[in-house]
Short mmCIF file of C-alpha atoms and ligand atoms in Angstrom, two decimals:
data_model
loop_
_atom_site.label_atom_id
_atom_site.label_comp_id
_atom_site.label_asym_id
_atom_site.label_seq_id
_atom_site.Cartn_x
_atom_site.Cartn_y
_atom_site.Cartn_z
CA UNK A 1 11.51 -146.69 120.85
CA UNK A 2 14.65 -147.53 119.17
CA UNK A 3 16.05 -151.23 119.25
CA UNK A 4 19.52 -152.58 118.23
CA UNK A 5 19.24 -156.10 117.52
CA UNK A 6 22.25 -159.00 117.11
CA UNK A 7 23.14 -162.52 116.41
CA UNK A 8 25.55 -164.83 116.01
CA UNK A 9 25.26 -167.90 113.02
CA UNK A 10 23.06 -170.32 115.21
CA UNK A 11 20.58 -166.56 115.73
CA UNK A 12 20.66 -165.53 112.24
CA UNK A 13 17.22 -166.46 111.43
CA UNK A 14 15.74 -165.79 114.19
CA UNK A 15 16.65 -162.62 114.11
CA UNK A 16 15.34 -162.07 110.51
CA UNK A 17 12.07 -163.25 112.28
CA UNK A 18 12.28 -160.84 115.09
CA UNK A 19 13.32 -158.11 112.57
CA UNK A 20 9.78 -158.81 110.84
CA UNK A 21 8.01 -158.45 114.09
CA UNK A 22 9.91 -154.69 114.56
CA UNK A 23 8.90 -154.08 110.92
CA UNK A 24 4.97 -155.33 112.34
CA UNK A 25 5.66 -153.23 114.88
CA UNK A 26 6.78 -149.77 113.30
CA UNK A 27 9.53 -150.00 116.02
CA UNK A 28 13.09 -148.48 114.54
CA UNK A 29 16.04 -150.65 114.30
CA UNK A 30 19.42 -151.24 113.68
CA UNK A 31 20.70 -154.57 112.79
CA UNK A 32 24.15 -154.83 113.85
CA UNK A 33 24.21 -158.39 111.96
CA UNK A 34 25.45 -160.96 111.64
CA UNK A 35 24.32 -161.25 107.81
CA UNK A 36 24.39 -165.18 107.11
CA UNK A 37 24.69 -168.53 108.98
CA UNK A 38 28.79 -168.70 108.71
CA UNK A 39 30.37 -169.07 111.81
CA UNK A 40 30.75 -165.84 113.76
CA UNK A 41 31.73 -165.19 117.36
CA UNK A 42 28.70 -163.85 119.24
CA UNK A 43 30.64 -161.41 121.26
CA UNK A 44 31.26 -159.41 118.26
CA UNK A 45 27.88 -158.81 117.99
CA UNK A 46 26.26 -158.41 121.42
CA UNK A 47 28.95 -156.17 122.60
CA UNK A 48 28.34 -153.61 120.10
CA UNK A 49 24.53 -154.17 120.63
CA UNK A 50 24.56 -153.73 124.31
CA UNK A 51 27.15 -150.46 123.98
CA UNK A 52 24.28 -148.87 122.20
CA UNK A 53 22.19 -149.42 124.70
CA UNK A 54 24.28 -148.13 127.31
CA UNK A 55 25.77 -145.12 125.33
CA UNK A 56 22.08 -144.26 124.64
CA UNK A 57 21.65 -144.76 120.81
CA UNK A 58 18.91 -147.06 120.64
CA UNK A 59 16.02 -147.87 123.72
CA UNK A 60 16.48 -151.01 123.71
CA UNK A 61 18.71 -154.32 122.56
CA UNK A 62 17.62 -158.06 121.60
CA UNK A 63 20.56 -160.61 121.51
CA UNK A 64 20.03 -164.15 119.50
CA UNK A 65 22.82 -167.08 119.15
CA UNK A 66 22.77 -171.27 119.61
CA UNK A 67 21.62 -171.10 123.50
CA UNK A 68 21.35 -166.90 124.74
CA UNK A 69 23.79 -167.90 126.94
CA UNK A 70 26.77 -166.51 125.26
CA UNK A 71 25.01 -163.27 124.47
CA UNK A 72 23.61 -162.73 127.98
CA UNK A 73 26.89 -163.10 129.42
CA UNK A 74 28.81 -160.60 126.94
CA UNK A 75 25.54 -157.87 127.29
CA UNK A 76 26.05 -158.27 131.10
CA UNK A 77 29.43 -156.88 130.99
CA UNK A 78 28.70 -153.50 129.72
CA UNK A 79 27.79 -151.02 132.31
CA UNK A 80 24.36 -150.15 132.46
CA UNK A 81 22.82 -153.00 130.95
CA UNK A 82 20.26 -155.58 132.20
CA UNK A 83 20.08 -157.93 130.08
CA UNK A 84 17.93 -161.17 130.34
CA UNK A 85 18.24 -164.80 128.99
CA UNK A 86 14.30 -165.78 128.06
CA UNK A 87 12.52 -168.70 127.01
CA UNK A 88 9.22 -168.52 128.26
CA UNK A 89 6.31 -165.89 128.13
CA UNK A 90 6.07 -165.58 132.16
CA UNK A 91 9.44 -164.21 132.34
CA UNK A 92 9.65 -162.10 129.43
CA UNK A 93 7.12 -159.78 131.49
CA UNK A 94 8.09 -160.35 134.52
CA UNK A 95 11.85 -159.13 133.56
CA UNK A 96 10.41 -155.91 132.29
CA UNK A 97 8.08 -155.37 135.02
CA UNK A 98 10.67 -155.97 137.90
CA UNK A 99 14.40 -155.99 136.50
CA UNK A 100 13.57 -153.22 133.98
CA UNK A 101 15.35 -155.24 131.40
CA UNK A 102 17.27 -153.26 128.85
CA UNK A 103 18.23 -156.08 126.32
CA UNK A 104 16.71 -159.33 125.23
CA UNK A 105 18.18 -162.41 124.60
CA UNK A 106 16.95 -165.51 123.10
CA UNK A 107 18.83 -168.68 122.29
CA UNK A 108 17.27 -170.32 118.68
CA UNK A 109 18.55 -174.03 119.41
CA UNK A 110 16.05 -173.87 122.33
CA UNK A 111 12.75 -172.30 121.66
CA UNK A 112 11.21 -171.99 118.07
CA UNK A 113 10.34 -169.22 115.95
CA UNK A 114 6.44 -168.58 117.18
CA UNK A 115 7.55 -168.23 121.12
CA UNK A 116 10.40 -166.39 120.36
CA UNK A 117 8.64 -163.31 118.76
CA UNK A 118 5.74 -163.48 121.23
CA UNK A 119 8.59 -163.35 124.03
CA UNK A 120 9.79 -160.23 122.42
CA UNK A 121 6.41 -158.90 121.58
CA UNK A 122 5.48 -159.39 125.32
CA UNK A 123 8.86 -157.92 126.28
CA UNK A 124 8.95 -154.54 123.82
CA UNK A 125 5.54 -153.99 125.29
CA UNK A 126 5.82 -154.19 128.83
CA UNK A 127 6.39 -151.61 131.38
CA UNK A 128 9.17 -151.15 134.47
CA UNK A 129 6.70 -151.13 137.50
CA UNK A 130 9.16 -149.19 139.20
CA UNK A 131 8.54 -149.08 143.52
CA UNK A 132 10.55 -151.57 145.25
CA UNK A 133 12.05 -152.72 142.26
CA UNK A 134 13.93 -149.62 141.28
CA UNK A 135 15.39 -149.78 144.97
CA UNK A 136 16.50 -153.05 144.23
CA UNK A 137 18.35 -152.21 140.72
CA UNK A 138 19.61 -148.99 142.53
CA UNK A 139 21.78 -151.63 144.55
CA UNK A 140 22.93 -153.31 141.49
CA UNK A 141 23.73 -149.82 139.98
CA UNK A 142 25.55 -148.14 143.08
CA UNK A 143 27.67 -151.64 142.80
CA UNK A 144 28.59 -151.33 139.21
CA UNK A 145 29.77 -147.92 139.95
CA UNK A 146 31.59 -148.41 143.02
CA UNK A 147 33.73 -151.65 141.40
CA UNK A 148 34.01 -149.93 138.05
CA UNK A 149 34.04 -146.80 138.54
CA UNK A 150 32.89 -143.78 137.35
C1 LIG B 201 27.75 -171.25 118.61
O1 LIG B 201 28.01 -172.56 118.21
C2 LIG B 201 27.19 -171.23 120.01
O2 LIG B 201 28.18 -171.53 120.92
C3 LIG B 201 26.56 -169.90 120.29
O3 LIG B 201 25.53 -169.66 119.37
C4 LIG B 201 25.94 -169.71 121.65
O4 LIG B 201 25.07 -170.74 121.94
C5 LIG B 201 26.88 -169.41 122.73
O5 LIG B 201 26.49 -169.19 123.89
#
């Protein structure tokens, strides 16, 4: 698995700490940045992170600024991508199991440092259980295409 990971100032070191856990994890990344805690606007970050996911050049994204908020709205609006705001532990595999999440995000003004990486250990780790659930992002899918096309 390959994972693009992003934040904006308030994410920064967060994602330094989520970055250790892919490093833990032997899972390949590419960190898009940001580099320090200046302010930065997160949609030039999560953009680029979720059009890697939906061009296909990494697996996987994970998203980090103040709330997740901003992040999870900008990832939403690429084609192809499911991305999920996430704060606790329950829905970090429950996203994966039945959404088939594609990217991650995380706000680090809400939760701290320790529940934030076991979110995205729990969430790099977990499967799509496919079933009823793919019929259900199908729907989402045939939507996207038919009000975007192509
Ligand atoms: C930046 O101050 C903050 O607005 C940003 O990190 C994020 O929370 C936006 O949704």
């Amino acid at each position: 698995m390959k994972v693009a990971i992003g934040s904006d100032h308030g994410g920064f070191h967060l994602k330094e700490e989520i970055i250790s856990l892919l490093k833990e994890l032997n899972i390949d990344y590419k960190d898009v940045g940001c580099d320090c805690d200046d302010s930065v606007d997160y949609s030039d970050y999560g953009l680029p992170v979720a059009e890697m996911v939906a061009n296909g050049e990494v697996d996987r994204g994970i998203l980090i600024c103040g709330t997740g908020i901003g992040m999870s709205i900008a990832a939403n609006k690429v084609k192809g991508v499911r991305c999920a705001l996430v704060h606790d532990l329950f829905s970090a595999k429950a996203t994966r199991e039945h959404n088939d999440t594609n990217v991650l995000a995380m706000g680090a003004r809400v939760i701290g440092p320790g529940l934030a990486t076991e979110i995205a250990r729990v969430w790099l780790s977990t499967d799509f259980e496919g079933g009823r659930h793919g019929r259900r992002i199908s729907k989402i899918s045939e939507y996207e295409t038919r009000v975007t096309g192509g």
